[in-house]
XYZ file of C-alpha atoms in Angstrom:
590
model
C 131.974 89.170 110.581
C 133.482 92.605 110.800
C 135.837 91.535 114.401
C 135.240 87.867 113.983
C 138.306 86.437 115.335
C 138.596 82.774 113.421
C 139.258 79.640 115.968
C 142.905 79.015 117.120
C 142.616 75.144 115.913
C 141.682 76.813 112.128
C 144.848 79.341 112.298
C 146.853 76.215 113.237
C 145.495 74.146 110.415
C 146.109 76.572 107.701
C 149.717 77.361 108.794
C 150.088 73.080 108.864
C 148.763 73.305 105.099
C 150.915 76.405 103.801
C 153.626 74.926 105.814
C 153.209 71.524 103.736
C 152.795 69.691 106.773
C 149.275 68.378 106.266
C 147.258 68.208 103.045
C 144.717 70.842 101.862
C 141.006 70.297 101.764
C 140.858 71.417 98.962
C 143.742 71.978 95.947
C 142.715 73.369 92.608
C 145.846 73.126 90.122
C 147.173 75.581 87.239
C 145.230 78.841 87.494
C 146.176 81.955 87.245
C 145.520 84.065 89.935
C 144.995 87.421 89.809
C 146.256 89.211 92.645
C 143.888 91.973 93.216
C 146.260 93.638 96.183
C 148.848 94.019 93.364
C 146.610 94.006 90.310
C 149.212 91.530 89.344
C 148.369 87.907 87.644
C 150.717 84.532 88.905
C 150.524 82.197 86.655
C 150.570 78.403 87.078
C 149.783 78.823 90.923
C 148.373 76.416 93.077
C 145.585 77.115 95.642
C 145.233 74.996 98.835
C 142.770 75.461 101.581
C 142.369 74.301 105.080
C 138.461 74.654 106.093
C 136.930 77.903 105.040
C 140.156 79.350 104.801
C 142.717 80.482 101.667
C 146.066 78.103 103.162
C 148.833 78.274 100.614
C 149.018 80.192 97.506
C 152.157 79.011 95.594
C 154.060 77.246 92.049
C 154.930 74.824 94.198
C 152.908 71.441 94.413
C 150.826 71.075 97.413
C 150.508 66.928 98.316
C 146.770 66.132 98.295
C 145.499 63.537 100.709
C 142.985 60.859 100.764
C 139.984 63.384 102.208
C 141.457 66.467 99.811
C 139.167 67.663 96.666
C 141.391 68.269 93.707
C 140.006 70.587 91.195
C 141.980 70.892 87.613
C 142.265 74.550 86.962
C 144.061 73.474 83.388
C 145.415 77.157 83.329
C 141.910 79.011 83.834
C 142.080 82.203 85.794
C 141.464 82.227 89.501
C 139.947 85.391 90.399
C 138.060 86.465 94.266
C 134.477 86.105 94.475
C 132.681 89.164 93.454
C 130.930 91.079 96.333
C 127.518 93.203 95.758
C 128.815 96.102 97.926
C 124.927 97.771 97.570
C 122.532 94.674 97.803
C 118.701 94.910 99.084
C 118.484 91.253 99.489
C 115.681 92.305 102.068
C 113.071 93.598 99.254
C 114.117 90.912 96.746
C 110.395 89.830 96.901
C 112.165 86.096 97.338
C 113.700 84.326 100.721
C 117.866 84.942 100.989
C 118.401 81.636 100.637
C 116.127 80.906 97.699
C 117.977 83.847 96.150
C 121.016 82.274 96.733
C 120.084 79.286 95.301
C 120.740 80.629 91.670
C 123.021 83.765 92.459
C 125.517 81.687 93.485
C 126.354 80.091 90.300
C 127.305 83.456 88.595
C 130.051 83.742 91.617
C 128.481 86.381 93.452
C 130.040 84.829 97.118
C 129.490 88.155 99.380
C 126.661 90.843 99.704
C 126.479 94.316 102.278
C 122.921 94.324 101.897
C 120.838 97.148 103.855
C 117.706 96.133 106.322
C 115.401 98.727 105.505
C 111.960 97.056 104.290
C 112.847 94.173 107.365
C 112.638 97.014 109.671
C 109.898 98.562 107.814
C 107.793 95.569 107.904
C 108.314 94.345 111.405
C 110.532 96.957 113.217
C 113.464 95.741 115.345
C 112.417 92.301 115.418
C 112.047 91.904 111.542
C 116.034 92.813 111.364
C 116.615 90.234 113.517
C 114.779 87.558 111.606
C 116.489 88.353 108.576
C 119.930 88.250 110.210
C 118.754 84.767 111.342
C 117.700 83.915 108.041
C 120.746 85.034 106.382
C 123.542 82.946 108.679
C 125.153 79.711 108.108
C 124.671 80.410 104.207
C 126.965 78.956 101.718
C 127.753 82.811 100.624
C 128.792 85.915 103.340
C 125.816 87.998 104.075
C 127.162 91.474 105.559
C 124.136 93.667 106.941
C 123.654 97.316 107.538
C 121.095 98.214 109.906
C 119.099 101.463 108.543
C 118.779 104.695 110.178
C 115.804 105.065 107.618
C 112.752 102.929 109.460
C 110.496 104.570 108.669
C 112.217 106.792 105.783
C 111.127 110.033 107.040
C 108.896 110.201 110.425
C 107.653 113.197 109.902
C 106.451 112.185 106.360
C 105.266 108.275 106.738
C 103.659 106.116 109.140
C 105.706 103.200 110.703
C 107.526 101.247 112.988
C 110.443 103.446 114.547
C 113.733 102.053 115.816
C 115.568 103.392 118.631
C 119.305 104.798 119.033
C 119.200 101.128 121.608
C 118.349 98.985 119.460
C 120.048 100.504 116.992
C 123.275 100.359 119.273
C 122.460 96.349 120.499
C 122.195 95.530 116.121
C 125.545 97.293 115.212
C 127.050 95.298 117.793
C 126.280 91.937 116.164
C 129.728 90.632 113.954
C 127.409 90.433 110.549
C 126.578 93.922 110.911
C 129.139 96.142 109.119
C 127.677 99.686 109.664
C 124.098 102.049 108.931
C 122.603 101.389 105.769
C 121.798 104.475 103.361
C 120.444 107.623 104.372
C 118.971 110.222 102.091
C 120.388 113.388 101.885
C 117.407 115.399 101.846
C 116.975 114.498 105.217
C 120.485 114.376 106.593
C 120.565 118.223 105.940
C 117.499 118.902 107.484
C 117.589 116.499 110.550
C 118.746 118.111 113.705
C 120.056 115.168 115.628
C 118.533 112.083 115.405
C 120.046 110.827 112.531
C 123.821 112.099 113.976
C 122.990 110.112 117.317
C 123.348 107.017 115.102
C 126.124 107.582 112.943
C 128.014 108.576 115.898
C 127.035 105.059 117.321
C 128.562 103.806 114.319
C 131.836 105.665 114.835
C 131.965 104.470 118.344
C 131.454 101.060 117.096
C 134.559 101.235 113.933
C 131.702 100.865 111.327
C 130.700 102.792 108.395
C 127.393 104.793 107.445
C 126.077 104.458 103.913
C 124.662 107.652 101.764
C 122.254 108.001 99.229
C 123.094 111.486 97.661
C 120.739 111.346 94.594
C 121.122 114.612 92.857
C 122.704 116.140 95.947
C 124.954 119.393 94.865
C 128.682 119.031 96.177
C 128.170 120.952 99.051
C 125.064 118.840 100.486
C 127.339 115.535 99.556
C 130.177 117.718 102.302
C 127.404 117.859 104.675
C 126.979 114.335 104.199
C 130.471 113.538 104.393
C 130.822 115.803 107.606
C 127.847 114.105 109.750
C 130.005 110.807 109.082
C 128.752 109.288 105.905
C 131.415 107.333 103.957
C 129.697 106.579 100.274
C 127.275 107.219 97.805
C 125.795 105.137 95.415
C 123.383 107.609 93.589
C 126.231 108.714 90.898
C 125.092 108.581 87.615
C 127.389 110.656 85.133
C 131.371 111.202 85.171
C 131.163 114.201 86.734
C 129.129 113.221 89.807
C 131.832 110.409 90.352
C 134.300 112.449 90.274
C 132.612 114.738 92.654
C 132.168 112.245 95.037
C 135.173 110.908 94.938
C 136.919 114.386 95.349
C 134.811 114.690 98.794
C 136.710 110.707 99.868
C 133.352 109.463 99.580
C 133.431 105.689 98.523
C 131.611 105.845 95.364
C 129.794 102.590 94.100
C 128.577 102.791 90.776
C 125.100 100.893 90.413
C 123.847 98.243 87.993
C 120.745 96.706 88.870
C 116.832 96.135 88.288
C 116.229 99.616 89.938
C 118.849 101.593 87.785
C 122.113 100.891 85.369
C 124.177 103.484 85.669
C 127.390 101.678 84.319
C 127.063 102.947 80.217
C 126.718 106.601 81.940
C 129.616 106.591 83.394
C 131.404 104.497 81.041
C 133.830 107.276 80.049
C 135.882 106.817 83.135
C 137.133 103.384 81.836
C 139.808 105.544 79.649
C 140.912 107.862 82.324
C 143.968 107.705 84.694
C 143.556 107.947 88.068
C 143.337 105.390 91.450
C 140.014 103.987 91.486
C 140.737 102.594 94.800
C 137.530 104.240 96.122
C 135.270 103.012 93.146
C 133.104 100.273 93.516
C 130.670 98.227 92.199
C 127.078 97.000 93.142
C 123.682 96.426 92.397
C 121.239 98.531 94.145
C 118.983 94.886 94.148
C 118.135 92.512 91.668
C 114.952 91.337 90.956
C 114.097 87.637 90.348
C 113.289 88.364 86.464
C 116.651 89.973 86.460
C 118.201 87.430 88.990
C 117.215 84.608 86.404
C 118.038 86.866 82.579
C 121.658 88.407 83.983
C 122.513 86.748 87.367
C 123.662 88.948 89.740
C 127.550 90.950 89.869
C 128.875 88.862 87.159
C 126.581 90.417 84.744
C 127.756 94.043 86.379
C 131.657 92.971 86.317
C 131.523 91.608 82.310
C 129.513 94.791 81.284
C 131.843 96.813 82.735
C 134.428 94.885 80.689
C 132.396 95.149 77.494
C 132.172 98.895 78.285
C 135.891 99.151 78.100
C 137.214 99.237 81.882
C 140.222 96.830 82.196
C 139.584 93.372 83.611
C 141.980 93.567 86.034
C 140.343 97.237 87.432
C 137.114 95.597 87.147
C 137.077 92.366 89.543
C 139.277 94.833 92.045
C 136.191 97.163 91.877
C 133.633 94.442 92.531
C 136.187 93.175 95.010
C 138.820 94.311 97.694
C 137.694 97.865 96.937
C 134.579 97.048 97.991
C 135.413 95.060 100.673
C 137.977 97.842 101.901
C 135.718 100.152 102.609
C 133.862 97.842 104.663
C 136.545 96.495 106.672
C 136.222 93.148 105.574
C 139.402 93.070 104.020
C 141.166 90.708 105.991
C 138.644 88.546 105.360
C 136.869 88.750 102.164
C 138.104 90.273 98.758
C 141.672 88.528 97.110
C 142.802 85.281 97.095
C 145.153 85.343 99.876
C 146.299 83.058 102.565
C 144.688 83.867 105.972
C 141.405 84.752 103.874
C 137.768 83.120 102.998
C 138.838 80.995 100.303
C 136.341 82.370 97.844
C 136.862 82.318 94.208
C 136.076 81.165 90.547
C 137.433 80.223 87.820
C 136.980 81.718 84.161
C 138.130 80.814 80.877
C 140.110 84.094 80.512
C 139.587 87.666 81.994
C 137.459 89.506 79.459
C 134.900 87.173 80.076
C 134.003 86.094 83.236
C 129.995 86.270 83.002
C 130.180 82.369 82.767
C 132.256 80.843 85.675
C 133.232 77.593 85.249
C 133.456 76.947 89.013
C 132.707 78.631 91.901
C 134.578 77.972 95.587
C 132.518 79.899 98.677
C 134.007 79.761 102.064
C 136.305 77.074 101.036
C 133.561 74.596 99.767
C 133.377 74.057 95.776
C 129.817 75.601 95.439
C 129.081 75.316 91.484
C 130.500 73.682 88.572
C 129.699 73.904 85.211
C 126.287 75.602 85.947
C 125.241 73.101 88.634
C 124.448 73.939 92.169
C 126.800 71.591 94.393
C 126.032 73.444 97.818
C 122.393 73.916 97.954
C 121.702 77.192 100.849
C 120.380 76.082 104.267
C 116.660 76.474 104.109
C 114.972 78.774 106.828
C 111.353 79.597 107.771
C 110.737 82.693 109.527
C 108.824 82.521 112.508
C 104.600 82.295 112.030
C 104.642 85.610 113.547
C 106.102 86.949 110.826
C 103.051 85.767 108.428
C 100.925 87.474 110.621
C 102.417 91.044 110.751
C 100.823 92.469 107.523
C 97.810 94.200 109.928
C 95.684 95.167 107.186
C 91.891 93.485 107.960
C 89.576 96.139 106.565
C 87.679 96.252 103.819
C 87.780 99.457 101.288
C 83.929 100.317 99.301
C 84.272 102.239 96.080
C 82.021 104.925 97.688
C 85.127 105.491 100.146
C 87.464 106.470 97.840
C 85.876 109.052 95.404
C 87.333 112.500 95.876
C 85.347 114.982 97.741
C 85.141 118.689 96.786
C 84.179 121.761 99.040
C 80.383 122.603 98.357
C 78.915 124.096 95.827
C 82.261 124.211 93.491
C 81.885 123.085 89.867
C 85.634 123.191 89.151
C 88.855 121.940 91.884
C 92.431 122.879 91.388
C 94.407 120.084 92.548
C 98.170 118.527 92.767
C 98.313 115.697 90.278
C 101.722 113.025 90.945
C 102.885 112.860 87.372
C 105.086 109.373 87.079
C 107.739 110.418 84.581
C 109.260 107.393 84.455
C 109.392 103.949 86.794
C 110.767 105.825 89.528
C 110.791 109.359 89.010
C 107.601 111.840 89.736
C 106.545 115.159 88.803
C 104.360 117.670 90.804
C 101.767 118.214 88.404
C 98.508 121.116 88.648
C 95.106 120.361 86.838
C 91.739 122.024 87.360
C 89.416 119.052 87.802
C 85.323 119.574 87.262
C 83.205 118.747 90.367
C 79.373 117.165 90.048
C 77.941 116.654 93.108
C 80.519 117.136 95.506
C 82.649 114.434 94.131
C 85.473 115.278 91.167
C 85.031 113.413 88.053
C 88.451 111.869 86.796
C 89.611 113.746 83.211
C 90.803 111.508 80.584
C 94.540 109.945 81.649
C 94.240 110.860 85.384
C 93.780 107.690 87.518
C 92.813 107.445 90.918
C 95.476 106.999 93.639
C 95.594 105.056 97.204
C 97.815 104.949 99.951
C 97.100 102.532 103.409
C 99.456 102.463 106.596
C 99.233 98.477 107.411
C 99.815 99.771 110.799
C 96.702 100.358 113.506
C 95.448 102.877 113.384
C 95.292 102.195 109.358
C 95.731 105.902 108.079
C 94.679 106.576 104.700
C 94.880 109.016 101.550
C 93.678 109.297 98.340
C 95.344 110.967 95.544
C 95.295 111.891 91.378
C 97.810 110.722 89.434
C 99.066 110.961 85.641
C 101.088 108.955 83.801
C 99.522 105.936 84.442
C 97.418 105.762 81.957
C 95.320 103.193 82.849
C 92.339 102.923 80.832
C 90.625 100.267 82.633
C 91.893 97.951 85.610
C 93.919 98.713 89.002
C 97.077 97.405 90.723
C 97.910 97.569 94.783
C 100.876 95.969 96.279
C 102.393 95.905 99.773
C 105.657 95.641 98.830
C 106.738 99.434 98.869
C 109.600 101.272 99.757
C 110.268 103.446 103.173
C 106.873 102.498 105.087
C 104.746 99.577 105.723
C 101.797 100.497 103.015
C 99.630 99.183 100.690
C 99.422 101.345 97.286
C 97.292 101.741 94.538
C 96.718 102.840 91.159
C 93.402 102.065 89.139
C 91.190 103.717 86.423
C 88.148 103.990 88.833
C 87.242 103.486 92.904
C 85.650 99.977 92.318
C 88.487 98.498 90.640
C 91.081 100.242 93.040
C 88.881 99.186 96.219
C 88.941 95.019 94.729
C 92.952 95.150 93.946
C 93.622 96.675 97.898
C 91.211 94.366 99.673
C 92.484 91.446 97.499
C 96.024 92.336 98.725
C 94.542 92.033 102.201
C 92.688 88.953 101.721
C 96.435 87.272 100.486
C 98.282 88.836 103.396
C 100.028 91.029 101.578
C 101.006 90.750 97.989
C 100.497 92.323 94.437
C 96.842 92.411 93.043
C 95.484 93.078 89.450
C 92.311 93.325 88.350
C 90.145 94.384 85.475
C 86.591 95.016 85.443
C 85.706 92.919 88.502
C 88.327 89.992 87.733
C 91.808 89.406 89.353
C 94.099 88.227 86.497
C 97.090 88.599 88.256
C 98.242 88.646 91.431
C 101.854 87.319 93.963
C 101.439 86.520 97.643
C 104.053 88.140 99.934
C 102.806 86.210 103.201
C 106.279 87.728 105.046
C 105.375 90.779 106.219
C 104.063 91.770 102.687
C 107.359 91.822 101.275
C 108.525 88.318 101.175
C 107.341 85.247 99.437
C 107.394 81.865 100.334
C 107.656 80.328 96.538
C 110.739 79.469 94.339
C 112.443 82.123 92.068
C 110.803 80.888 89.099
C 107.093 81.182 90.367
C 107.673 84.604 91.912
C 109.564 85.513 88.329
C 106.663 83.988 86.312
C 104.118 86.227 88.368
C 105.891 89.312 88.153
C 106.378 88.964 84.547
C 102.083 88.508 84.564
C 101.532 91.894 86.634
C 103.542 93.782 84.458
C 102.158 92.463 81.082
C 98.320 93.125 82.215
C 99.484 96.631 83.472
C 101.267 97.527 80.461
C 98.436 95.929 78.308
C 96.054 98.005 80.332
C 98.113 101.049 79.636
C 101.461 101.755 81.380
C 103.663 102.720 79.689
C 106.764 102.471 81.103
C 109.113 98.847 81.313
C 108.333 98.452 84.893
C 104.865 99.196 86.959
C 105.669 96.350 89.681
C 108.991 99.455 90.614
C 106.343 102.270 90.017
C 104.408 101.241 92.750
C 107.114 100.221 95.041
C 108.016 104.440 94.844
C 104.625 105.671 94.887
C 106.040 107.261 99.047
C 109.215 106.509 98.519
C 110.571 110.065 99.989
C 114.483 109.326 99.113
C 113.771 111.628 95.746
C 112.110 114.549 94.410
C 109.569 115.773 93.983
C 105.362 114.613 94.536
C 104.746 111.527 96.149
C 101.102 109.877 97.515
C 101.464 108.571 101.142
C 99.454 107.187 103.550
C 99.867 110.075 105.752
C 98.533 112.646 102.863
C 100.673 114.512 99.605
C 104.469 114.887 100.202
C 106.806 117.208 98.761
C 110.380 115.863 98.628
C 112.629 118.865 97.884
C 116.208 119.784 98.275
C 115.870 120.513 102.430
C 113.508 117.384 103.131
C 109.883 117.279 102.371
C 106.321 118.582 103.511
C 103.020 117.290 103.805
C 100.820 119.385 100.801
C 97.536 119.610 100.585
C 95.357 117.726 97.458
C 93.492 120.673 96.623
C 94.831 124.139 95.924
């Protein structure tokens, strides 16, 4: 997108349409447009389109013709489709386009969505499926390659792309930059990491941050290697902070974290919010199917107190600003993707009553009119979860030194969904083997990758009193982790993610009772939005019935190596210590 020149015949259509010399494709009558350049609103305009394109924008009558759709606005507001400028559309568990199928009638008509778990799962090659998957969609899917595959080499197993491939990606028109990087590592990285954001530069496109409890001086460094945003603000303060630095600053509402209501106190203040955005971080398909997707983000926001008219230019020509994509995406303007919606009035626009996407009238009234283009990725790509052996519960007790009756060891304490703790226990010993205390559970990590390395871990906060969990879908690596209340329940949920080819397994006693397939690279499924919602909903009832007892275990064990925040985390390659200058492999036992 980012350099797409549109066809000479289009540019000579649309100027024949503003020009009133042939009819629009499409004319939608009496709206009010909000003009998001100006953060003006025109009422009583007319909108006429020529193809995918925004033609004439005027109070003037455009003539319809036979072929042109005329759409009654009946003095509704006409304001741009919303664009998710922090989308992981690549770890929504579901296909893009099955995604799309119900995102797009909340008026969500544009996503910059990073590439990390593709490239994770499959390497170069799994980036370049997804693109595939992704184009000719009734919605614009922007990309950002990541710099983070795997998320830390020195930390995790994995596939590893190089500065060439890296180079031949950012070329490609849908690719608008590098996705996220995490600070800890940008500090501490002495060159690899620069390489590609200077390919970036070279290339006019932008590299993404993630600068989760960074001080100001590490989001500098950030800033000074080349990185343009952050997204990990959670507080007034650390917008501000960011935005002091000229970092784009996207504040997050999603199924990972909702960070709007923290920094809701901004909404009152007076100062240019050009450089504020708004996005999701991801949204799950429970999530996708209870709030939608931005137009849940864009009416909290209202309901928070930000003005309407601040709020769509946040979810939409700033965002698209700092991509690039202005001239295309982002207003209503001539010359532009004629995407838009229409909404009873501005301080609520959670309920579109129609929805226009690339010039095409894409929902009405709730219905789907423009179903996405259905794509199969290729059967490699059902093949790559490697993962063929078999764990026994004798494999994954914990060994101690001989002769020891009592083992101090590291213990990853999960504080909350995402956030761990690093956590010291002494641990008795009978027989060589260390006998799990009361509320410690027994942790797994497997690289899907030959050779399949392995660790085993201790972790609290779990509190699993019976059962086990493993899933393949995890962040930063391709791994399989696990959590479960003793080895023989642990070693039935991994191997039954392995039997599935890759998935989510639960089990109690020696019973599966819940369980999703991810057959695509054991991220992806192949089934609809409601099935994969319906299942998720199952794994996290059983786990929080068997004892977790936070809102979300199916996140928990997406982060169990995720190496993008502090502090312990379980990988395959052994303990990791994520601190404020990278991490460190530690040992288990003290």
């Amino acid at each position: 997108m980012k350099g797409q020149v549109f066809p000479r015949e289009l540019r000579l259509r649309a100027r024949a349409v503003a020009l009133g010399q042939e009819s629009p494709d499409l004319l939608v009558r009496d709206v009010t447009v909000l003009n998001v350049h100006t953060g003006t609103l025109l009422p009583h305009f007319h909108i006429a389109t020529a193809g995918p394109l925004v033609a004439g924008l005027s109070r003037d009558e455009f003539s319809p013709g036979s072929q042109t759709v005329v759409l009654e606005g009946r003095g509704r507001y006409a304001i741009p489709g919303f664009i998710d400028a922090h989308a992981h559309l690549d770890e929504g568990v579901v296909t893009v386009p099955e995604f799309l199928r119900h995102a797009l009638l909340g008026g969500t008509t544009a996503y910059v969505t990073d590439t990390a778990e593709v490239g994770n799962a499959f390497g170069c090659r799994g980036v370049i499926w997804f693109l595939e998957s992704v184009m000719d969609q009734p919605a614009h899917v922007f990309a950002l390659v990541s710099p983070m595959v795997p998320g830390d080499p020195q930390l995790l197993p994995g596939h590893r792309m190089q500065p060439e491939e890296v180079a031949e990606l950012l070329r490609r028109a849908e690719v608008v930059g590098l996705g996220e990087s995490y600070w800890t590592r940008v500090v501490r990285d002495g060159g690899d990491l620069l390489t590609l954001y200077s390919l970036a530069e070279e290339t006019g496109k932008v590299a993404e941050g993630h600068g989760a409890g960074a001080r100001k001086e590490c989001l500098a460094a950030l800033a000074c290697c080349g990185i343009g945003s952050c997204h990990e603000a959670i507080s007034p303060e650390e917008v501000k902070d960011r935005l002091s630095l000229g970092l784009f600053t996207i504040v997050r509402e999603g199924s990972v974290r909702r960070d709007l209501e923290g920094v809701a106190a901004l909404a009152g203040e007076d100062f240019d919010f050009r450089y504020l955005g708004l996005g999701t971080d991801g949204v799950n398909p429970v999530d996708l199917l209870r709030y939608g997707v931005m137009e849940y983000v864009v009416q909290k926001a209202i309901d928070l107190g930000f003005d309407p008219v601040r709020a769509v230019q946040m979810a939409t020509i700033n965002n698209a600003t700092h991509f690039g994509l202005e001239r295309y995406v982002g207003s209503i303007s001539p010359g532009r993707y004629a995407d838009f919606l229409l909404v009873e009035d501005l301080h609520h626009v959670g309920r579109p009553q129609a929805v226009v996407a690339k010039g095409r009238l894409v929902a009405q009234d709730g219905r789907l009119l423009a179903p996405p283009r259905r794509h199969r990725f290729p059967e490699e790509a059902h093949r790559a979860l490697d993962f063929s052996r078999r764990f026994l519960a004798s494999e994954l007790t914990i060994t101690a030194p001989p002769g020891t009756r009592r083992v101090r060891v590291r213990i990853v304490h999960q504080r909350n969904d995402v956030v761990t703790e690093e956590q010291t226990l002494d641990v008795p010993s009978q027989k060589g083997r260390l006998t799990l205390p009361p509320g410690i559970n027994l942790g797994l990590a497997v690289s899907t990758l030959r050779p399949a390395k392995w660790s085993a871990g201790l972790i609290s906060g779990w509190n699993l009193r019976a059962g086990a969990c493993a899933s393949s879908a995890v962040w930063d690596a391709p791994q399989v982790a696990g959590v479960g209340a003793s080895a023989e329940e642990l070693a039935l949920a991994v191997n039954r993610v392995g039997e599935m080819g890759g998935g989510v397994a639960v089990c109690e006693g020696n019973q599966i009772v819940a369980e999703l397939p991810l057959p695509i690279g054991g991220i992806i499924s192949d089934l609809s939005v409601e099935e994969v919602a319906a299942r998720m909903k199952a794994i996290d009832l059983h786990l929080r019935r068997l004892g977790y007892p936070y809102a979300n275990p199916f996140l928990a064990l997406r982060v169990m190596g995720y190496v993008g925040v502090p502090r312990l985390r379980l990988t395959a390659c052994g303990l990791v210590r994520v601190g404020s200058l990278g991490g460190e492999p530690v040992p288990l036992m003290l």
